[in-house]
Amino acid sequence: RYHLHFIQFISFDVTDLNQSIMKISSTAIALSFAYGASAFAPSVNPSRIGTPSTAASSTELDLFFMNTLKHKRAVSKVNKPARVKDSISEQEVRGLFELWNSALATGDSRVVAARYSKNPVLLPTVKDDPRTDYDSVKDYFDTFLLKKPQGTILDGKVHIGDGWATDMGIYEFTMGATGDKVKARYTYNYVQEDGVWKIQHHHSSVMPEAVDMGKPITPDEVRGLFHLWNDALATLDPTKVAARYAEKGVLLPTVSDNARTDFHSIREYFVNFLQLKPQGEILESHVTIGNNWCQDAGIYEFTMGATGKKVKGRYSFVYVFEDGEWKISHHHSSVMPEPTMPQAITEEEVRNLFQLWNSALATEDADVVASRYSKNAVLLPTVSDVPRTSYDLIQDYFVGFLKKKPQGEILESNVTIGHNWCQDAGIYEFTMGATGDKVKGRYSFVYVYEDGQWKIAHHHSSVMPESIL
């Protein structure tokens, strides 16, 4: 239908991503048209509708100069296809979809955006915002192309007017990144711009009946979504974890008072949390499934690889189907409330805590005695003016005191029990094994429940005042 001759394309400036100016050399392509637009539209037999699109030939790809530009400098526009003359056929209109599909195959959002006119209107499938210029169209395809989509027209209807053409119907995409297949309704409105057929309007929408039915998912598949999040934790990359959350996801984390309501704040939380190298396991799960949403709520347990510590928590995950995959729309994690209830202890058990300390004295090991005190303990000792407020200072005091080989006995005790703390105050007497001397003193022990056991948070010991007054 057409003969060949060389068309010499004039060099043009292209602004790359760094705003530097580059020159693309003149390139000759063998294209000429005897009949309208047939030379730039891949020949499409109507019988092909409903079969997968095949890769464009090298001649067709040369329309985008992709044999030259692929994997090279970024481009902001592609060189013009051959100019249109006279009318365009239905077959050629359908071929314009193949040009767009071939642009998708490059994986370059700039090439795809260049198929749209100067003043386009793109109403994309999975975004609410109309895209009305080159940058916003490109922005949409930055994300969409990550799925490696390739389209097939299943059912289409073409209308041709004076300087415009419309192709509308149903297409299906195969996502090379996942293997998923997605159907949608489409409308393309093409216009001649600078002698080139471009997409002036592109409206793509999900199949409405599928929306009414909701994306199907089973209870086991809902529970499996937790493992995608847990696998992201295992990478120790906060960006990958944050990517599991929906665009408008809300995270109410376990150990932060602040609600996280965007990608950056969610990522910030995991920067710190991932330092513990957490790996989670669901202990109890309750699943609810709705229309394009689902919920998994229950109890999970984390093993912190950095410390070996295990921590249980209550969780709620609400998932929504967004951009072709299930994402976390809401995540609420909280500590188990019962451990915050008062640790039960009787008055007799409080008095017996003294015996644990006394037994530590009997070892004559200052470290064993110091270990009976809590992390932020304060010791006001009997025979030293210096408050002991750290492990080392407490241990130092007992290095000297233990040389007397003391053993104590409570003579009078007064117990008070509070919320995860208790107090024993009264009079005790020590027998010094090294000398046989007996010494009475007044005491106050305040105990707190720390790391699963009762520890001494405050110990004040003083001589009997009447003997020295």
Short mmCIF file of C-alpha atoms in Angstrom, two decimals:
data_model
loop_
_atom_site.label_atom_id
_atom_site.label_comp_id
_atom_site.label_asym_id
_atom_site.label_seq_id
_atom_site.Cartn_x
_atom_site.Cartn_y
_atom_site.Cartn_z
CA ARG A 1 0.00 0.00 0.00
CA TYR A 2 2.83 2.35 0.41
CA HIS A 3 6.28 2.98 -0.98
CA LEU A 4 9.38 3.85 1.00
CA HIS A 5 11.58 6.89 1.04
CA PHE A 6 13.79 8.48 3.70
CA ILE A 7 12.39 11.22 5.85
CA GLN A 8 15.15 13.15 7.55
CA PHE A 9 14.07 14.17 11.10
CA ILE A 10 15.55 17.43 12.34
CA SER A 11 17.53 17.23 15.62
CA PHE A 12 15.65 18.58 18.62
CA ASP A 13 16.45 19.47 22.20
CA VAL A 14 15.19 17.23 25.02
CA THR A 15 15.33 18.28 28.65
CA ASP A 16 16.40 15.32 30.76
CA LEU A 17 15.57 14.78 34.45
CA ASN A 18 18.55 16.86 35.50
CA GLN A 19 17.42 19.76 33.28
CA SER A 20 20.54 19.33 31.16
CA ILE A 21 20.20 19.82 27.41
CA MET A 22 21.13 16.94 25.13
CA LYS A 23 21.05 16.46 21.42
CA ILE A 24 19.49 13.47 19.76
CA SER A 25 21.10 12.89 16.40
CA SER A 26 19.20 12.96 13.17
CA THR A 27 17.70 9.60 12.43
CA ALA A 28 16.34 8.37 9.18
CA ILE A 29 13.40 6.02 9.07
CA ALA A 30 11.96 4.45 6.01
CA LEU A 31 8.33 5.43 6.04
CA SER A 32 6.07 7.00 3.52
CA PHE A 33 2.35 6.97 3.12
CA ALA A 34 0.37 6.47 -0.01
CA TYR A 35 -2.85 6.08 1.89
CA GLY A 36 -3.62 8.22 4.90
CA ALA A 37 -2.46 7.05 8.30
CA SER A 38 -1.99 3.38 7.48
CA ALA A 39 1.80 3.54 7.65
CA PHE A 40 1.93 4.53 11.36
CA ALA A 41 -0.94 2.30 12.54
CA PRO A 42 -0.02 -1.38 12.80
CA SER A 43 -2.18 -3.37 10.48
CA VAL A 44 -4.91 -4.85 12.65
CA ASN A 45 -7.33 -7.42 11.34
CA PRO A 46 -10.73 -7.05 13.04
CA SER A 47 -10.63 -10.75 13.74
CA ARG A 48 -7.76 -10.06 16.18
CA ILE A 49 -10.09 -8.29 18.63
CA GLY A 50 -10.28 -10.48 21.68
CA THR A 51 -6.82 -11.98 21.25
CA PRO A 52 -3.73 -10.81 23.16
CA SER A 53 -1.77 -7.94 21.64
CA THR A 54 1.52 -9.02 20.13
CA ALA A 55 4.76 -7.06 20.34
CA ALA A 56 5.12 -4.41 17.68
CA SER A 57 7.53 -4.99 14.84
CA SER A 58 10.87 -3.25 14.72
CA THR A 59 9.45 -0.83 12.15
CA GLU A 60 6.59 0.03 14.45
CA LEU A 61 8.86 0.47 17.44
CA ASP A 62 11.01 2.79 15.37
CA LEU A 63 8.05 5.13 15.48
CA PHE A 64 9.14 5.77 19.07
CA PHE A 65 12.86 5.39 18.29
CA MET A 66 12.88 2.86 21.14
CA ASN A 67 15.57 0.79 19.42
CA THR A 68 17.78 3.86 19.92
CA LEU A 69 16.46 5.43 23.12
CA LYS A 70 15.75 2.36 25.27
CA HIS A 71 17.96 2.21 28.38
CA LYS A 72 19.56 5.55 27.41
CA ARG A 73 18.98 9.18 28.35
CA ALA A 74 15.60 10.18 29.75
CA VAL A 75 13.29 11.78 27.26
CA SER A 76 10.44 14.20 27.73
CA LYS A 77 8.86 13.61 24.37
CA VAL A 78 9.15 11.19 21.52
CA ASN A 79 9.73 12.00 17.90
CA LYS A 80 6.70 12.35 15.74
CA PRO A 81 5.17 9.44 13.93
CA ALA A 82 4.58 9.98 10.23
CA ARG A 83 2.13 12.70 9.37
CA VAL A 84 -1.49 11.87 8.69
CA LYS A 85 -2.97 12.52 5.27
CA ASP A 86 -6.61 12.56 4.43
CA SER A 87 -8.89 10.16 6.31
CA ILE A 88 -8.31 7.32 8.80
CA SER A 89 -9.91 3.88 8.73
CA GLU A 90 -11.40 1.88 11.61
CA GLN A 91 -8.48 -0.51 11.33
CA GLU A 92 -6.04 2.37 11.69
CA VAL A 93 -7.91 3.78 14.70
CA ARG A 94 -7.62 0.40 16.35
CA GLY A 95 -3.91 0.48 15.49
CA LEU A 96 -3.54 3.61 17.62
CA PHE A 97 -4.27 1.44 20.67
CA GLU A 98 -1.39 -0.80 19.59
CA LEU A 99 0.92 2.22 19.55
CA TRP A 100 -0.14 3.07 23.13
CA ASN A 101 0.24 -0.58 24.18
CA SER A 102 3.74 -0.67 22.68
CA ALA A 103 4.56 2.48 24.67
CA LEU A 104 3.47 0.63 27.84
CA ALA A 105 5.82 -2.20 26.91
CA THR A 106 8.81 0.16 27.05
CA GLY A 107 8.24 0.62 30.79
CA ASP A 108 9.00 4.33 30.34
CA SER A 109 6.26 6.67 31.60
CA ARG A 110 7.65 9.52 29.50
CA VAL A 111 7.14 7.56 26.32
CA VAL A 112 3.56 6.71 27.32
CA ALA A 113 2.78 10.32 28.29
CA ALA A 114 4.09 11.46 24.91
CA ARG A 115 1.24 9.56 23.21
CA TYR A 116 -1.20 12.06 24.75
CA SER A 117 -1.99 15.47 23.26
CA LYS A 118 -0.78 18.78 24.64
CA ASN A 119 -4.04 19.32 26.55
CA PRO A 120 -5.08 15.79 27.49
CA VAL A 121 -7.73 14.58 29.90
CA LEU A 122 -6.92 11.20 31.43
CA LEU A 123 -9.47 9.72 33.84
CA PRO A 124 -7.49 6.70 35.06
CA THR A 125 -8.83 3.41 36.33
CA VAL A 126 -7.55 3.50 39.89
CA LYS A 127 -7.09 7.19 40.69
CA ASP A 128 -9.75 9.80 41.43
CA ASP A 129 -7.85 12.80 40.07
CA PRO A 130 -8.17 13.83 36.39
CA ARG A 131 -4.78 14.13 34.72
CA THR A 132 -4.77 17.18 32.45
CA ASP A 133 -1.16 17.77 31.45
CA TYR A 134 2.01 15.89 30.54
CA ASP A 135 3.42 15.80 34.09
CA SER A 136 0.25 14.49 35.75
CA VAL A 137 -0.24 11.85 33.02
CA LYS A 138 3.37 10.75 33.45
CA ASP A 139 2.92 10.66 37.23
CA TYR A 140 0.06 8.17 36.89
CA PHE A 141 2.07 5.87 34.65
CA ASP A 142 5.10 6.05 36.97
CA THR A 143 3.13 3.76 39.27
CA PHE A 144 1.01 1.83 36.78
CA LEU A 145 4.02 0.68 34.72
CA LEU A 146 5.52 -1.03 37.79
CA LYS A 147 2.91 -3.73 37.18
CA LYS A 148 4.25 -4.30 33.62
CA PRO A 149 0.81 -4.11 32.00
CA GLN A 150 -0.04 -5.27 28.49
CA GLY A 151 -3.51 -4.73 27.10
CA THR A 152 -5.89 -6.57 24.80
CA ILE A 153 -9.09 -5.15 23.35
CA LEU A 154 -11.90 -7.62 23.96
CA ASP A 155 -14.79 -5.60 22.55
CA GLY A 156 -14.59 -2.24 20.81
CA LYS A 157 -16.56 0.24 18.74
CA VAL A 158 -14.93 2.89 16.54
CA HIS A 159 -16.42 6.24 15.47
CA ILE A 160 -14.65 8.53 12.99
CA GLY A 161 -15.28 12.23 12.55
CA ASP A 162 -13.65 15.19 10.86
CA GLY A 163 -10.16 15.31 12.40
CA TRP A 164 -11.11 13.06 15.31
CA ALA A 165 -11.80 9.42 16.08
CA THR A 166 -13.13 7.53 19.07
CA ASP A 167 -12.51 3.95 20.16
CA MET A 168 -14.57 2.65 23.08
CA GLY A 169 -15.24 -0.73 24.62
CA ILE A 170 -13.71 -3.27 27.00
CA TYR A 171 -10.06 -4.16 27.37
CA GLU A 172 -8.13 -6.56 29.57
CA PHE A 173 -4.67 -6.10 31.02
CA THR A 174 -2.24 -8.84 31.96
CA MET A 175 0.07 -7.59 34.70
CA GLY A 176 3.48 -9.04 33.96
CA ALA A 177 4.69 -8.31 37.49
CA THR A 178 2.02 -10.49 39.12
CA GLY A 179 0.27 -12.47 36.38
CA ASP A 180 -3.07 -10.89 37.34
CA LYS A 181 -5.65 -10.18 34.65
CA VAL A 182 -7.88 -7.11 35.00
CA LYS A 183 -10.80 -6.08 32.78
CA ALA A 184 -11.95 -2.49 32.41
CA ARG A 185 -14.07 -0.24 30.19
CA TYR A 186 -12.26 2.28 27.98
CA THR A 187 -12.82 5.36 25.85
CA TYR A 188 -10.09 6.87 23.67
CA ASN A 189 -10.72 10.11 21.79
CA TYR A 190 -7.99 10.79 19.21
CA VAL A 191 -7.27 14.12 17.50
CA GLN A 192 -4.77 15.28 14.92
CA GLU A 193 -2.14 17.44 16.59
CA ASP A 194 0.74 18.79 14.53
CA GLY A 195 -0.18 16.23 11.92
CA VAL A 196 0.01 13.32 14.38
CA TRP A 197 -2.83 11.32 15.90
CA LYS A 198 -2.67 11.77 19.68
CA ILE A 199 -4.87 10.74 22.61
CA GLN A 200 -6.84 13.81 23.65
CA HIS A 201 -9.14 11.99 26.07
CA HIS A 202 -8.74 8.62 27.78
CA HIS A 203 -11.34 7.36 30.26
CA SER A 204 -10.75 3.99 31.91
CA SER A 205 -13.04 2.52 34.55
CA VAL A 206 -13.41 -0.71 36.45
CA MET A 207 -16.14 -3.12 35.46
CA PRO A 208 -19.12 -1.91 37.53
CA GLU A 209 -20.54 -5.36 38.24
CA ALA A 210 -17.21 -6.41 39.73
CA VAL A 211 -17.36 -3.38 42.03
CA ASP A 212 -20.83 -4.37 43.20
CA MET A 213 -19.70 -7.93 43.88
CA GLY A 214 -16.44 -6.89 45.51
CA LYS A 215 -13.02 -8.43 45.05
CA PRO A 216 -13.36 -12.05 46.20
CA ILE A 217 -11.12 -13.20 49.06
CA THR A 218 -11.30 -16.13 51.46
CA PRO A 219 -10.69 -16.05 55.24
CA ASP A 220 -7.39 -17.92 54.76
CA GLU A 221 -6.30 -15.40 52.14
CA VAL A 222 -7.12 -12.56 54.54
CA ARG A 223 -4.89 -14.16 57.18
CA GLY A 224 -2.23 -14.57 54.50
CA LEU A 225 -2.10 -10.78 54.07
CA PHE A 226 -0.44 -10.61 57.50
CA HIS A 227 2.45 -12.65 56.12
CA LEU A 228 3.04 -10.07 53.37
CA TRP A 229 3.43 -7.44 56.09
CA ASN A 230 5.57 -9.76 58.22
CA ASP A 231 7.82 -10.51 55.22
CA ALA A 232 8.24 -6.76 54.75
CA LEU A 233 9.36 -6.53 58.40
CA ALA A 234 11.95 -9.22 57.71
CA THR A 235 13.60 -7.02 55.07
CA LEU A 236 14.37 -4.45 57.83
CA ASP A 237 13.52 -1.79 55.23
CA PRO A 238 10.98 0.75 56.60
CA THR A 239 10.11 1.88 53.07
CA LYS A 240 8.97 -1.62 52.11
CA VAL A 241 6.90 -1.92 55.28
CA ALA A 242 5.25 1.47 54.74
CA ALA A 243 4.46 0.43 51.16
CA ARG A 244 2.12 -2.26 52.54
CA TYR A 245 -0.20 0.50 53.79
CA ALA A 246 -2.92 2.12 51.66
CA GLU A 247 -2.54 5.62 50.28
CA LYS A 248 -4.68 6.95 53.14
CA GLY A 249 -3.71 4.31 55.68
CA VAL A 250 -3.88 4.95 59.43
CA LEU A 251 -1.48 3.30 61.87
CA LEU A 252 -2.07 3.42 65.62
CA PRO A 253 1.19 1.81 66.76
CA THR A 254 1.93 -0.20 69.88
CA VAL A 255 4.59 2.00 71.41
CA SER A 256 3.88 5.51 70.09
CA ASP A 257 1.13 7.92 71.12
CA ASN A 258 1.00 9.56 67.68
CA ALA A 259 -1.42 8.41 64.99
CA ARG A 260 0.44 7.85 61.70
CA THR A 261 -1.70 8.95 58.76
CA ASP A 262 0.63 9.14 55.77
CA PHE A 263 3.49 7.25 54.16
CA HIS A 264 6.26 9.33 55.74
CA SER A 265 4.98 9.12 59.33
CA ILE A 266 4.30 5.38 58.99
CA ARG A 267 7.80 4.85 57.62
CA GLU A 268 9.27 6.92 60.46
CA TYR A 269 7.69 4.62 63.05
CA PHE A 270 9.20 1.53 61.46
CA VAL A 271 12.68 3.09 61.26
CA ASN A 272 12.87 2.61 65.04
CA PHE A 273 10.73 -0.51 65.41
CA LEU A 274 12.78 -2.49 62.87
CA GLN A 275 15.91 -2.02 64.98
CA LEU A 276 14.41 -4.71 67.25
CA LYS A 277 14.32 -7.11 64.24
CA PRO A 278 10.72 -8.14 64.94
CA GLN A 279 9.02 -11.19 63.48
CA GLY A 280 5.36 -11.75 64.18
CA GLU A 281 3.05 -14.74 64.57
CA ILE A 282 -0.72 -14.69 64.78
CA LEU A 283 -1.95 -16.55 67.86
CA GLU A 284 -5.66 -15.84 67.49
CA SER A 285 -7.46 -14.46 64.44
CA HIS A 286 -11.02 -13.31 63.69
CA VAL A 287 -11.78 -12.44 60.04
CA THR A 288 -14.60 -10.33 58.58
CA ILE A 289 -15.05 -9.91 54.81
CA GLY A 290 -16.95 -7.05 53.17
CA ASN A 291 -17.27 -5.46 49.73
CA ASN A 292 -13.69 -4.75 48.65
CA TRP A 293 -12.57 -4.67 52.28
CA CYS A 294 -11.74 -7.22 54.94
CA GLN A 295 -10.64 -7.25 58.55
CA ASP A 296 -8.40 -9.47 60.64
CA ALA A 297 -8.42 -8.85 64.39
CA GLY A 298 -6.93 -10.85 67.23
CA ILE A 299 -3.70 -11.46 69.13
CA TYR A 300 -0.19 -11.69 67.75
CA GLU A 301 3.22 -12.26 69.28
CA PHE A 302 6.53 -10.79 68.19
CA THR A 303 9.95 -12.29 68.71
CA MET A 304 12.52 -9.50 68.78
CA GLY A 305 15.58 -10.86 67.00
CA ALA A 306 17.80 -8.15 68.51
CA THR A 307 17.04 -9.21 72.11
CA GLY A 308 15.24 -12.55 71.96
CA LYS A 309 12.34 -11.00 73.87
CA LYS A 310 8.77 -12.11 73.08
CA VAL A 311 5.95 -9.58 73.21
CA LYS A 312 2.24 -10.22 72.77
CA GLY A 313 -0.18 -7.58 71.50
CA ARG A 314 -3.72 -7.12 70.29
CA TYR A 315 -4.15 -6.20 66.62
CA SER A 316 -6.71 -4.99 64.09
CA PHE A 317 -5.91 -4.92 60.37
CA VAL A 318 -8.47 -3.47 57.95
CA TYR A 319 -7.53 -4.13 54.33
CA VAL A 320 -8.88 -2.44 51.18
CA PHE A 321 -8.38 -3.39 47.55
CA GLU A 322 -6.33 -0.53 46.09
CA ASP A 323 -4.36 -0.30 42.85
CA GLY A 324 -4.99 -3.96 42.14
CA GLU A 325 -3.83 -5.35 45.48
CA TRP A 326 -4.88 -5.60 49.10
CA LYS A 327 -3.38 -2.85 51.26
CA ILE A 328 -3.59 -2.02 54.98
CA SER A 329 -6.12 0.79 55.41
CA HIS A 330 -6.14 0.69 59.22
CA HIS A 331 -3.75 -0.97 61.68
CA HIS A 332 -4.27 -0.71 65.42
CA SER A 333 -1.80 -2.46 67.71
CA SER A 334 -1.97 -2.32 71.51
CA VAL A 335 -0.31 -3.97 74.49
CA MET A 336 -2.10 -6.74 76.34
CA PRO A 337 -4.07 -4.89 79.04
CA GLU A 338 -4.00 -7.52 81.79
CA PRO A 339 -0.25 -7.23 82.47
CA THR A 340 -0.90 -3.59 83.38
CA MET A 341 -3.29 -4.71 86.13
CA PRO A 342 -1.82 -4.82 89.65
CA GLN A 343 0.48 -7.79 90.21
CA ALA A 344 -1.16 -9.78 92.98
CA ILE A 345 0.85 -10.09 96.21
CA THR A 346 -0.07 -10.72 99.84
CA GLU A 347 1.34 -9.09 102.98
CA GLU A 348 3.17 -12.28 103.85
CA GLU A 349 4.73 -12.41 100.39
CA VAL A 350 5.86 -8.79 100.81
CA ARG A 351 7.65 -9.67 104.06
CA ASN A 352 9.24 -12.68 102.35
CA LEU A 353 10.86 -10.36 99.79
CA PHE A 354 13.19 -9.35 102.61
CA GLN A 355 14.33 -12.98 102.80
CA LEU A 356 15.39 -12.88 99.14
CA TRP A 357 17.59 -9.88 99.92
CA ASN A 358 18.88 -11.53 103.13
CA SER A 359 19.76 -14.70 101.20
CA ALA A 360 21.71 -12.55 98.74
CA LEU A 361 23.69 -11.12 101.71
CA ALA A 362 24.50 -14.69 102.73
CA THR A 363 26.28 -15.30 99.40
CA GLU A 364 28.77 -12.53 100.37
CA ASP A 365 28.69 -11.52 96.70
CA ALA A 366 28.09 -7.80 96.21
CA ASP A 367 26.85 -8.32 92.62
CA VAL A 368 24.21 -10.79 93.78
CA VAL A 369 22.97 -8.29 96.36
CA ALA A 370 23.01 -5.37 93.90
CA SER A 371 20.96 -7.44 91.43
CA ARG A 372 18.07 -7.43 93.94
CA TYR A 373 17.63 -3.70 93.27
CA SER A 374 15.62 -2.28 90.36
CA LYS A 375 17.06 -0.42 87.38
CA ASN A 376 16.47 3.03 88.88
CA ALA A 377 16.84 2.11 92.53
CA VAL A 378 17.90 4.44 95.34
CA LEU A 379 19.76 3.12 98.39
CA LEU A 380 20.22 5.33 101.45
CA PRO A 381 22.52 3.07 103.47
CA THR A 382 22.95 2.86 107.23
CA VAL A 383 26.60 3.81 107.46
CA SER A 384 27.27 5.94 104.38
CA ASP A 385 26.25 9.54 103.67
CA VAL A 386 26.28 9.02 99.90
CA PRO A 387 22.96 8.05 98.18
CA ARG A 388 23.52 5.07 95.90
CA THR A 389 21.58 5.61 92.69
CA SER A 390 23.15 3.18 90.25
CA TYR A 391 24.07 -0.47 90.11
CA ASP A 392 27.78 0.29 90.49
CA LEU A 393 27.29 2.55 93.53
CA ILE A 394 25.01 0.02 95.23
CA GLN A 395 27.44 -2.79 94.52
CA ASP A 396 30.30 -0.66 95.88
CA TYR A 397 28.49 -0.17 99.21
CA PHE A 398 27.97 -3.88 99.73
CA VAL A 399 31.60 -4.70 98.92
CA GLY A 400 32.45 -3.13 102.30
CA PHE A 401 29.31 -4.12 104.24
CA LEU A 402 29.56 -7.81 103.34
CA LYS A 403 32.96 -8.08 105.02
CA LYS A 404 31.01 -8.11 108.31
CA LYS A 405 29.06 -11.20 107.14
CA PRO A 406 25.68 -9.70 108.12
CA GLN A 407 22.44 -11.67 108.48
CA GLY A 408 19.21 -9.82 109.17
CA GLU A 409 15.96 -10.51 110.95
CA ILE A 410 12.79 -8.42 110.88
CA LEU A 411 11.61 -7.49 114.36
CA GLU A 412 8.69 -5.28 113.37
CA SER A 413 7.04 -4.96 109.96
CA ASN A 414 4.38 -2.66 108.46
CA VAL A 415 3.23 -3.55 104.95
CA THR A 416 1.43 -1.40 102.35
CA ILE A 417 0.36 -2.76 98.91
CA GLY A 418 -0.30 -0.55 95.87
CA HIS A 419 -0.62 -0.83 92.09
CA ASN A 420 2.41 -2.90 91.12
CA TRP A 421 4.31 -1.64 94.13
CA CYS A 422 4.44 -2.51 97.80
CA GLN A 423 6.24 -1.27 100.90
CA ASP A 424 7.64 -2.90 104.01
CA ALA A 425 8.82 -0.55 106.79
CA GLY A 426 9.87 -1.28 110.35
CA ILE A 427 12.81 -2.43 112.46
CA TYR A 428 15.35 -5.10 111.67
CA GLU A 429 18.39 -6.47 113.49
CA PHE A 430 21.65 -7.71 112.01
CA THR A 431 24.00 -10.27 113.47
CA MET A 432 27.52 -9.65 112.17
CA GLY A 433 29.07 -13.06 111.59
CA ALA A 434 32.58 -11.61 111.46
CA THR A 435 32.36 -10.18 115.03
CA GLY A 436 29.20 -11.55 116.64
CA ASP A 437 27.88 -8.00 117.14
CA LYS A 438 24.14 -7.35 116.93
CA VAL A 439 22.92 -4.08 115.43
CA LYS A 440 19.35 -2.79 115.19
CA GLY A 441 18.19 -0.35 112.52
CA ARG A 442 15.09 1.16 110.99
CA TYR A 443 14.25 0.19 107.43
CA SER A 444 12.02 1.08 104.49
CA PHE A 445 11.84 -1.17 101.44
CA VAL A 446 9.74 -0.06 98.45
CA TYR A 447 9.35 -2.83 95.89
CA VAL A 448 8.23 -2.56 92.24
CA TYR A 449 7.31 -5.28 89.77
CA GLU A 450 9.98 -5.15 87.06
CA ASP A 451 10.85 -7.64 84.32
CA GLY A 452 8.57 -10.27 85.84
CA GLN A 453 9.79 -10.07 89.43
CA TRP A 454 9.67 -7.86 92.52
CA LYS A 455 12.73 -5.65 92.90
CA ILE A 456 13.85 -3.07 95.49
CA ALA A 457 13.18 0.41 94.09
CA HIS A 458 14.00 2.25 97.32
CA HIS A 459 15.86 1.14 100.43
CA HIS A 460 16.39 3.49 103.35
CA SER A 461 18.23 2.14 106.40
CA SER A 462 19.09 4.17 109.51
CA VAL A 463 20.43 3.62 113.00
CA MET A 464 18.10 3.67 115.98
CA PRO A 465 18.05 7.39 116.91
CA GLU A 466 17.65 7.05 120.69
CA SER A 467 20.93 5.20 121.01
CA ILE A 468 22.82 8.14 119.54
CA LEU A 469 20.88 11.06 121.08
#
